[in-house]
CSV table of C-alpha atoms and ligand atoms in Angstrom, one decimal:
chain,number,residue,atom,x,y,z
W,11,MET,CA,11.6,167.1,11.9
W,12,THR,CA,9.2,164.4,12.6
W,13,VAL,CA,10.9,160.5,13.0
W,14,LEU,CA,9.3,158.1,11.0
W,15,LEU,CA,9.7,154.6,12.8
W,16,ARG,CA,8.9,151.7,10.9
W,17,VAL,CA,7.1,149.0,13.2
W,18,ASP,CA,5.7,145.3,12.6
W,19,ARG,CA,2.2,145.6,13.2
W,20,GLU,CA,1.7,142.2,15.2
W,21,HIS,CA,4.9,141.8,16.7
W,22,PRO,CA,6.6,145.5,17.5
W,23,ALA,CA,10.6,145.0,17.7
W,24,PRO,CA,11.3,146.5,21.0
W,25,GLU,CA,14.2,149.4,20.4
W,26,PRO,CA,11.7,151.8,18.2
W,27,ILE,CA,9.1,151.0,21.0
W,28,ALA,CA,11.7,152.0,23.7
W,29,ARG,CA,12.5,155.2,21.7
W,30,ALA,CA,8.9,156.2,21.2
W,31,ALA,CA,8.5,155.5,25.0
W,32,ALA,CA,11.5,158.0,25.7
W,33,VAL,CA,9.7,160.6,23.9
W,34,ILE,CA,6.6,160.3,25.8
W,35,ARG,CA,8.3,160.0,29.1
W,36,ALA,CA,10.2,163.4,28.1
W,37,GLY,CA,7.4,165.2,27.3
W,38,GLY,CA,7.1,164.6,23.5
W,39,LEU,CA,4.5,163.9,20.8
W,40,VAL,CA,4.2,160.3,19.0
W,41,ALA,CA,1.8,159.7,16.6
W,42,PHE,CA,0.8,155.7,16.5
W,43,PRO,CA,-1.6,153.3,15.3
W,44,THR,CA,-4.5,151.8,17.3
W,45,GLU,CA,-7.1,149.4,16.2
W,46,THR,CA,-9.3,152.7,15.2
W,47,VAL,CA,-7.0,155.5,13.6
W,48,TYR,CA,-3.7,156.9,14.1
W,49,GLY,CA,-3.5,158.8,17.9
W,50,LEU,CA,-1.1,161.7,18.4
W,51,GLY,CA,0.1,160.7,22.0
W,52,ALA,CA,1.7,162.7,24.9
W,53,ASN,CA,2.1,161.6,28.9
W,54,ALA,CA,-1.4,162.4,29.7
W,55,LEU,CA,-0.3,163.3,33.6
W,56,ASP,CA,2.2,165.8,32.1
W,57,SER,CA,-0.1,169.3,31.4
W,58,ASP,CA,2.9,170.7,29.3
W,59,ALA,CA,2.9,167.4,27.0
W,60,VAL,CA,-1.0,167.5,26.8
W,61,ALA,CA,-0.6,171.2,25.8
W,62,ARG,CA,1.5,169.9,22.6
W,63,ILE,CA,-1.3,168.5,21.2
W,64,PHE,CA,-3.4,170.8,21.2
W,65,ARG,CA,-0.8,173.0,19.5
W,66,ALA,CA,0.3,170.4,16.8
W,67,LYS,CA,-3.4,169.4,15.6
W,68,GLU,CA,-4.7,173.4,16.2
W,69,ARG,CA,-7.2,171.7,18.2
W,70,PRO,CA,-9.5,174.3,20.5
W,71,THR,CA,-8.7,173.5,24.4
W,72,PHE,CA,-12.4,172.8,24.9
W,73,ASP,CA,-12.3,169.6,23.2
W,74,PRO,CA,-10.9,166.8,25.7
W,75,LEU,CA,-8.5,163.9,25.2
W,76,ILE,CA,-9.2,160.5,25.4
W,77,VAL,CA,-6.4,158.5,27.9
W,78,HIS,CA,-5.4,155.3,26.8
W,79,LEU,CA,-4.6,152.3,29.4
W,80,VAL,CA,-2.5,149.8,29.0
W,81,ALA,CA,-5.0,147.4,30.9
W,82,ALA,CA,-7.7,148.0,32.6
W,83,GLU,CA,-6.3,147.4,36.2
W,84,SER,CA,-4.9,150.9,35.5
W,85,LEU,CA,-8.4,152.6,35.8
W,86,ARG,CA,-8.0,153.7,39.0
W,87,GLU,CA,-4.8,156.0,38.2
W,88,VAL,CA,-6.8,158.0,35.9
W,89,VAL,CA,-10.6,158.3,37.3
W,90,SER,CA,-12.3,158.3,40.5
W,91,HIS,CA,-14.8,156.1,40.8
W,92,VAL,CA,-14.9,152.8,38.5
W,93,PRO,CA,-18.8,152.2,38.8
W,94,ASP,CA,-20.0,148.4,38.4
W,95,VAL,CA,-21.2,149.1,34.9
W,96,ALA,CA,-17.2,149.7,33.6
W,97,VAL,CA,-15.9,146.6,35.2
W,98,ALA,CA,-18.4,144.3,33.4
W,99,LEU,CA,-18.1,147.1,30.1
W,100,ALA,CA,-14.2,146.8,30.3
W,101,ALA,CA,-14.5,142.7,31.0
W,102,ARG,CA,-16.4,142.7,27.3
W,103,PHE,CA,-14.9,145.2,25.1
W,104,TRP,CA,-11.2,146.2,26.2
W,105,PRO,CA,-8.9,145.9,24.4
W,106,GLY,CA,-10.7,147.2,22.0
W,107,PRO,CA,-12.5,150.1,20.8
W,108,LEU,CA,-14.9,151.6,23.4
W,109,THR,CA,-14.2,155.0,25.5
W,110,LEU,CA,-16.3,155.0,29.0
W,111,VAL,CA,-16.6,158.7,30.3
W,112,LEU,CA,-16.1,158.3,33.9
W,113,PRO,CA,-15.2,160.7,36.9
W,114,ARG,CA,-11.8,162.3,36.6
W,115,GLY,CA,-9.4,161.2,38.5
W,116,PRO,CA,-7.1,164.2,40.3
W,117,GLN,CA,-3.7,163.2,39.0
W,118,VAL,CA,-5.5,164.0,35.1
W,119,PRO,CA,-4.6,167.6,34.2
W,120,LEU,CA,-7.2,169.8,33.5
W,121,ALA,CA,-6.2,170.5,30.1
W,122,VAL,CA,-6.8,166.4,29.0
W,123,THR,CA,-10.5,167.2,30.1
W,124,ALA,CA,-10.8,170.5,28.8
W,125,GLY,CA,-11.4,171.8,32.4
W,126,GLY,CA,-14.1,169.4,33.0
W,127,ASP,CA,-14.6,166.5,36.1
W,128,THR,CA,-14.9,163.7,33.7
W,129,VAL,CA,-12.3,161.8,31.8
W,130,ALA,CA,-12.7,159.7,28.8
W,131,VAL,CA,-10.5,156.3,28.9
W,132,ARG,CA,-9.9,153.6,26.9
W,133,VAL,CA,-7.7,150.5,26.5
W,134,PRO,CA,-6.6,150.0,22.9
W,135,SER,CA,-6.3,146.3,21.2
W,136,HIS,CA,-3.8,147.2,18.8
W,137,PRO,CA,-0.5,145.7,19.4
W,138,VAL,CA,1.8,148.7,18.8
W,139,ALA,CA,0.0,150.9,21.1
W,140,HIS,CA,-0.4,148.5,23.6
W,141,ALA,CA,3.6,148.1,23.2
W,142,LEU,CA,4.0,151.4,23.1
W,143,LEU,CA,1.7,152.0,26.6
W,144,ALA,CA,3.8,149.3,28.4
W,145,ALA,CA,6.8,150.6,27.6
W,146,ALA,CA,5.9,154.0,28.5
W,147,ARG,CA,4.3,153.5,31.7
W,148,VAL,CA,2.4,156.4,32.0
W,149,PRO,CA,-1.2,156.8,30.5
W,150,ILE,CA,-1.4,158.5,27.1
W,151,ALA,CA,-3.4,160.9,26.2
W,152,ALA,CA,-4.0,160.4,22.3
W,153,PRO,CA,-6.9,162.4,20.1
W,154,SER,CA,-6.1,161.6,16.9
W,155,ALA,CA,-3.0,162.2,14.9
W,156,ASN,CA,-4.7,165.0,12.2
W,157,ARG,CA,-5.1,168.8,12.5
W,158,PHE,CA,-8.3,169.7,13.7
W,159,GLY,CA,-11.7,169.2,12.0
W,160,ARG,CA,-10.3,167.1,9.1
W,161,VAL,CA,-9.9,163.7,8.1
W,162,SER,CA,-8.5,161.1,10.7
W,163,PRO,CA,-5.7,159.5,9.2
W,164,THR,CA,-5.6,155.3,9.2
W,165,CYS,CA,-2.0,155.1,8.0
W,166,ALA,CA,1.3,157.3,8.8
W,167,GLU,CA,1.4,158.6,5.4
W,168,HIS,CA,-1.9,160.9,6.3
W,169,VAL,CA,-0.7,161.7,10.1
W,170,LEU,CA,2.0,163.2,7.9
W,171,ALA,CA,0.2,164.9,5.7
W,172,ASP,CA,-1.5,166.9,8.3
W,173,LEU,CA,1.3,166.8,11.4
W,174,ASN,CA,4.8,166.5,9.6
W,175,ASP,CA,7.8,168.7,11.6
W,176,ARG,CA,5.0,169.6,13.9
W,177,ILE,CA,5.7,166.3,16.2
W,178,ASP,CA,8.7,164.5,17.3
W,179,MET,CA,8.0,160.7,16.1
W,180,VAL,CA,5.2,158.6,13.9
W,181,LEU,CA,5.2,154.8,14.6
W,182,ASP,CA,4.5,153.4,11.2
W,183,GLY,CA,2.4,150.1,11.8
W,184,GLY,CA,0.8,150.4,8.2
W,185,SER,CA,-3.1,150.9,8.2
W,186,THR,CA,-5.5,150.5,10.7
W,187,GLN,CA,-8.3,147.6,11.0
W,188,VAL,CA,-11.5,149.5,12.2
W,189,GLY,CA,-11.1,152.7,10.4
W,190,VAL,CA,-13.6,155.1,12.3
W,191,GLU,CA,-12.7,156.3,16.0
W,192,SER,CA,-14.2,154.6,19.5
W,193,THR,CA,-17.6,154.9,20.6
W,194,VAL,CA,-17.6,157.3,23.2
W,195,LEU,CA,-20.0,156.3,26.0
W,196,SER,CA,-20.7,158.3,29.0
W,197,LEU,CA,-21.2,156.5,32.3
W,198,ALA,CA,-21.0,160.2,34.3
W,199,GLY,CA,-25.5,160.2,34.8
W,200,PRO,CA,-27.4,158.0,35.2
W,201,VAL,CA,-28.1,156.2,32.3
W,202,ALA,CA,-25.3,155.5,29.9
W,203,THR,CA,-25.3,157.3,26.8
W,204,ILE,CA,-23.5,157.4,23.2
W,205,LEU,CA,-22.2,160.8,22.8
W,206,ARG,CA,-20.3,159.4,19.6
W,207,PRO,CA,-21.1,156.4,17.8
W,208,GLY,CA,-17.9,154.3,16.9
W,209,GLY,CA,-15.9,150.8,16.7
W,210,VAL,CA,-18.3,149.0,19.5
W,211,SER,CA,-21.9,149.2,18.2
W,212,ARG,CA,-25.1,150.1,19.8
W,213,GLU,CA,-26.4,146.9,19.3
W,214,ALA,CA,-23.3,145.1,21.1
W,215,LEU,CA,-23.3,147.9,23.9
W,216,ALA,CA,-27.1,146.8,24.3
W,217,ARG,CA,-26.5,143.4,24.8
W,218,VAL,CA,-24.6,144.5,28.1
W,219,LEU,CA,-26.4,147.1,29.1
W,220,GLY,CA,-29.5,146.6,28.7
W,221,GLU,CA,-30.9,150.2,27.5
W,222,VAL,CA,-28.3,152.3,26.1
W,223,GLN,CA,-29.4,155.9,25.1
W,224,VAL,CA,-27.8,157.8,21.7
W,225,ALA,CA,-27.2,161.3,22.8
W,226,GLN,CA,-26.9,163.1,19.0
W,227,GLU,CA,-28.8,160.0,16.4
W,228,LEU,CA,-28.2,162.3,13.4
W,229,PRO,CA,-26.3,165.4,14.4
W,230,THR,CA,-27.7,168.9,12.7
W,231,GLU,CA,-26.9,172.4,12.3
W,232,GLY,CA,-27.6,174.1,15.3
W,233,ASP,CA,-27.3,171.0,17.7
W,234,SER,CA,-25.9,172.0,21.5
W,235,LEU,CA,-22.7,170.1,21.9
W,236,ILE,CA,-23.5,167.2,24.1
W,237,SER,CA,-19.6,165.4,23.7
W,238,PRO,CA,-17.4,168.7,23.5
W,239,GLY,CA,-15.6,168.2,20.0
W,240,THR,CA,-18.4,166.7,18.0
W,241,THR,CA,-18.9,169.8,16.4
W,242,LEU,CA,-21.4,169.3,13.2
W,243,LYS,CA,-18.5,169.9,10.5
W,244,HIS,CA,-15.7,167.4,11.6
W,245,TYR,CA,-13.9,164.7,9.7
W,246,ALA,CA,-14.2,166.8,6.4
W,247,PRO,CA,-12.3,166.8,3.6
W,248,ARG,CA,-11.6,169.6,1.6
W,249,ALA,CA,-14.2,169.1,-1.0
W,250,VAL,CA,-18.3,169.7,-0.2
W,251,VAL,CA,-19.6,166.4,0.5
W,252,LEU,CA,-23.4,165.6,-0.1
W,253,LEU,CA,-25.0,163.0,1.9
W,254,TYR,CA,-28.2,161.2,0.2
W,255,ARG,CA,-30.4,159.2,2.3
W,256,GLY,CA,-33.4,157.3,1.4
W,257,GLU,CA,-34.8,154.6,-0.4
W,258,LEU,CA,-31.6,153.0,-2.7
W,259,VAL,CA,-33.4,153.2,-6.1
W,260,PRO,CA,-34.8,156.5,-5.5
W,261,VAL,CA,-31.6,157.7,-3.8
W,262,LEU,CA,-29.4,156.1,-7.1
W,263,GLU,CA,-32.1,158.0,-9.4
W,264,ARG,CA,-31.2,161.3,-7.4
W,265,MET,CA,-27.7,160.9,-7.4
W,266,ARG,CA,-27.2,160.3,-10.9
W,267,HIS,CA,-29.7,163.3,-11.7
W,268,ASP,CA,-27.6,166.1,-9.4
W,269,LEU,CA,-24.5,164.1,-10.7
W,270,SER,CA,-25.4,164.7,-14.4
W,271,GLN,CA,-26.1,168.5,-13.5
W,272,HIS,CA,-22.9,169.0,-11.9
W,273,LEU,CA,-21.0,167.6,-14.5
W,274,ALA,CA,-22.8,169.9,-16.9
W,275,ARG,CA,-21.8,172.8,-14.6
W,276,GLY,CA,-17.8,171.9,-15.2
W,277,GLU,CA,-17.4,170.5,-11.7
W,278,LYS,CA,-15.2,167.8,-10.9
W,279,VAL,CA,-17.3,165.1,-9.1
W,280,GLY,CA,-15.7,162.2,-6.6
W,281,LEU,CA,-17.9,159.5,-5.7
W,282,LEU,CA,-17.6,157.4,-2.3
W,283,LEU,CA,-19.3,154.2,-3.8
W,284,VAL,CA,-19.5,150.8,-2.2
W,285,ASP,CA,-19.3,148.1,-5.1
W,286,GLU,CA,-23.1,147.3,-5.6
W,287,ASP,CA,-23.5,150.7,-6.6
W,288,SER,CA,-20.9,151.0,-9.1
W,289,PRO,CA,-22.8,149.8,-12.4
W,290,ALA,CA,-25.3,153.0,-12.1
W,291,PHE,CA,-22.3,155.4,-12.7
W,292,ALA,CA,-20.5,153.4,-15.1
W,293,GLU,CA,-21.1,156.0,-17.8
W,294,PHE,CA,-19.8,159.0,-15.8
W,295,PRO,CA,-16.3,160.6,-16.5
W,296,VAL,CA,-16.1,160.7,-12.3
W,297,THR,CA,-13.4,159.7,-10.0
W,298,THR,CA,-14.5,157.0,-7.6
W,299,ALA,CA,-13.4,155.6,-4.7
W,300,ARG,CA,-14.5,152.4,-3.4
W,301,LEU,CA,-15.6,151.5,-0.3
W,302,GLY,CA,-16.1,147.6,-0.6
W,303,SER,CA,-19.2,145.7,-0.1
W,304,VAL,CA,-22.1,146.9,1.3
W,305,ASP,CA,-22.8,144.0,2.7
W,306,SER,CA,-19.3,144.4,5.1
W,307,LEU,CA,-19.8,147.9,7.0
W,308,GLU,CA,-16.5,146.8,8.4
W,309,GLU,CA,-14.9,147.1,5.0
W,310,VAL,CA,-16.7,150.5,4.4
W,311,ALA,CA,-15.5,151.6,7.8
W,312,GLN,CA,-11.8,150.4,7.1
W,313,GLN,CA,-11.9,151.9,3.9
W,314,LEU,CA,-14.1,155.4,4.2
W,315,TYR,CA,-11.3,158.2,6.1
W,316,GLY,CA,-8.6,156.9,2.6
W,317,ALA,CA,-11.4,156.9,0.6
W,318,LEU,CA,-12.3,160.7,1.5
W,319,ARG,CA,-8.5,161.6,1.2
W,320,ILE,CA,-8.1,159.9,-2.0
W,321,LEU,CA,-10.7,162.2,-3.4
W,322,ASP,CA,-9.5,165.3,-1.9
W,323,GLN,CA,-6.4,164.5,-3.6
W,324,ALA,CA,-7.7,163.9,-7.0
W,325,GLY,CA,-8.8,167.5,-6.8
W,326,VAL,CA,-12.8,167.2,-6.8
W,327,SER,CA,-15.1,170.1,-5.9
W,328,VAL,CA,-18.0,167.5,-4.8
W,329,ILE,CA,-18.0,164.2,-2.9
W,330,MET,CA,-21.3,162.1,-3.4
W,331,VAL,CA,-22.0,159.4,-1.0
W,332,ARG,CA,-24.8,157.4,0.2
W,333,ASP,CA,-26.2,156.6,3.7
W,334,LEU,CA,-25.9,153.2,4.6
W,335,GLY,CA,-28.4,153.0,7.4
W,336,SER,CA,-28.0,152.7,11.1
W,337,GLU,CA,-27.3,149.3,11.9
W,338,GLY,CA,-24.2,148.0,13.7
W,339,LEU,CA,-21.3,150.0,12.5
W,340,GLY,CA,-23.9,152.1,10.4
W,341,LEU,CA,-24.3,154.4,12.7
W,342,ALA,CA,-21.0,155.6,12.9
W,343,ILE,CA,-20.5,155.7,9.5
W,344,ARG,CA,-23.7,158.0,9.1
W,345,ASP,CA,-22.5,159.9,11.9
W,346,ARG,CA,-18.8,160.5,10.4
W,347,LEU,CA,-20.2,161.2,6.9
W,348,THR,CA,-23.0,163.6,8.3
W,349,ARG,CA,-20.0,165.9,9.6
W,350,ALA,CA,-18.0,165.9,6.5
W,351,ALA,CA,-21.3,166.7,4.8
W,352,ALA,CA,-21.4,169.4,7.5
W,353,GLY,CA,-25.3,168.9,7.9
W,354,GLN,CA,-26.1,168.9,3.7
W,355,VAL,CA,-28.3,165.6,4.0
W,356,ILE,CA,-30.3,165.3,1.0
W,357,VAL,CA,-33.0,163.2,2.3
W,358,VAL,CA,-34.9,161.5,-1.0
W,359,ALA,CA,-37.5,159.2,0.4
W,360,GLU,CA,-38.5,157.9,3.8
W,361,GLY,CA,-38.4,154.3,4.7
W,362,THR,CA,-35.1,153.5,5.2
W,363,ALA,CA,-34.3,155.5,8.3
M,2,AMP,P1,-10.7,162.0,19.2
M,2,AMP,O1,-9.7,161.4,20.2
M,2,AMP,O2,-10.1,163.3,18.7
M,2,AMP,O3,-11.5,161.3,18.4
M,2,AMP,O4,-12.0,163.1,20.1
M,2,AMP,C1,-11.9,162.4,21.5
M,2,AMP,C2,-13.5,163.2,21.5
M,2,AMP,O5,-13.9,162.2,22.8
M,2,AMP,C3,-13.7,164.0,22.0
M,2,AMP,O6,-13.8,165.0,20.5
M,2,AMP,C4,-15.0,164.1,22.9
M,2,AMP,O7,-16.3,163.9,21.6
M,2,AMP,C5,-15.1,163.4,23.2
M,2,AMP,N1,-14.6,163.3,25.0
M,2,AMP,C6,-13.9,163.3,25.0
M,2,AMP,N2,-13.5,163.5,26.8
M,2,AMP,C7,-14.9,163.8,26.8
M,2,AMP,C8,-15.5,163.6,28.0
M,2,AMP,N3,-15.2,163.6,29.3
M,2,AMP,N4,-16.7,163.7,28.1
M,2,AMP,C9,-17.5,163.8,27.2
M,2,AMP,N5,-16.9,163.4,25.6
M,2,AMP,C10,-15.3,163.5,25.9
M,3,MG,MG1,-10.5,163.7,16.2
């Protein structure tokens, strides 16, 4: 049985946090909110506990985990070398949705790093995550708390939908703020490289680093896996996702055209829509999930995974959505939608990329 404990997101009470910390220290699994998505946590220094994460998620063992720390001062417990650039980035972005890939410290079991000699680390800002890390007094390895390949959970209900009875406990701290996963930045090579776009934008990183590379700006079929685990089909709902990319007017026109055809074939179609696009689809008998205003990609990111799950629950067989550019959080949104679409990107016109 999975125990569900509600906690206040801003001021989590000590009692449920202490219970969750005891589960972690005993080698168990606790799902907890971070500012990005819910994580599935285990003691990062206990390889048996870490193995349980992989079993619960049905995650392939080649996909390494992110280690969460209570503060940057704990870095030396898990990495063998802290370069100056990591210190600068930590000072600017921690606690927050930035994961740094650094040389693995000898204490970290190879199960965490998928056998590799680097380890991914971050300090989450969510008060519940922080309280749990402080009470557990061990680093916590935590991938997203979903079955492997599925949409990441942004609330406790999503966690239970995927992992009920497979994990010991869920701390329910409500909906997460950022809504997409952390940015994974490798500092293991000569140039800092974004392995996975996420909650901290490329532009924000460039302001600190000057130079920052993006390993895979747009994942495509057959790409070699630069960051293990960033497989093309990922973050995927059950329905087929069609992602439209190009200039706004022709994209909306093409979506309307394709939508009519799907409906004519008797398919049940779901639309993931920003508010501004709603009028263009008002006359169609479809299920829509709203993402908020295109002017607030923060809001879109926050709504994204919940909206995908809503459409899945509505039983649609096709989900149509348009690309929102690559600025700021747009890059992370594009990345997740491209993976949800398993590479089915319909490029309508040049210009907005
Ligand atoms: P998740 O915590 O489920 O969002 O996934 C963690 C992701 O971080 C993995 O799928 C990898 O893409 C990335 N990651 C974790 N550890 C490493 C590492 N040592 N090197 C490169 N990427 C990593
Ligand atoms: Mg994940």
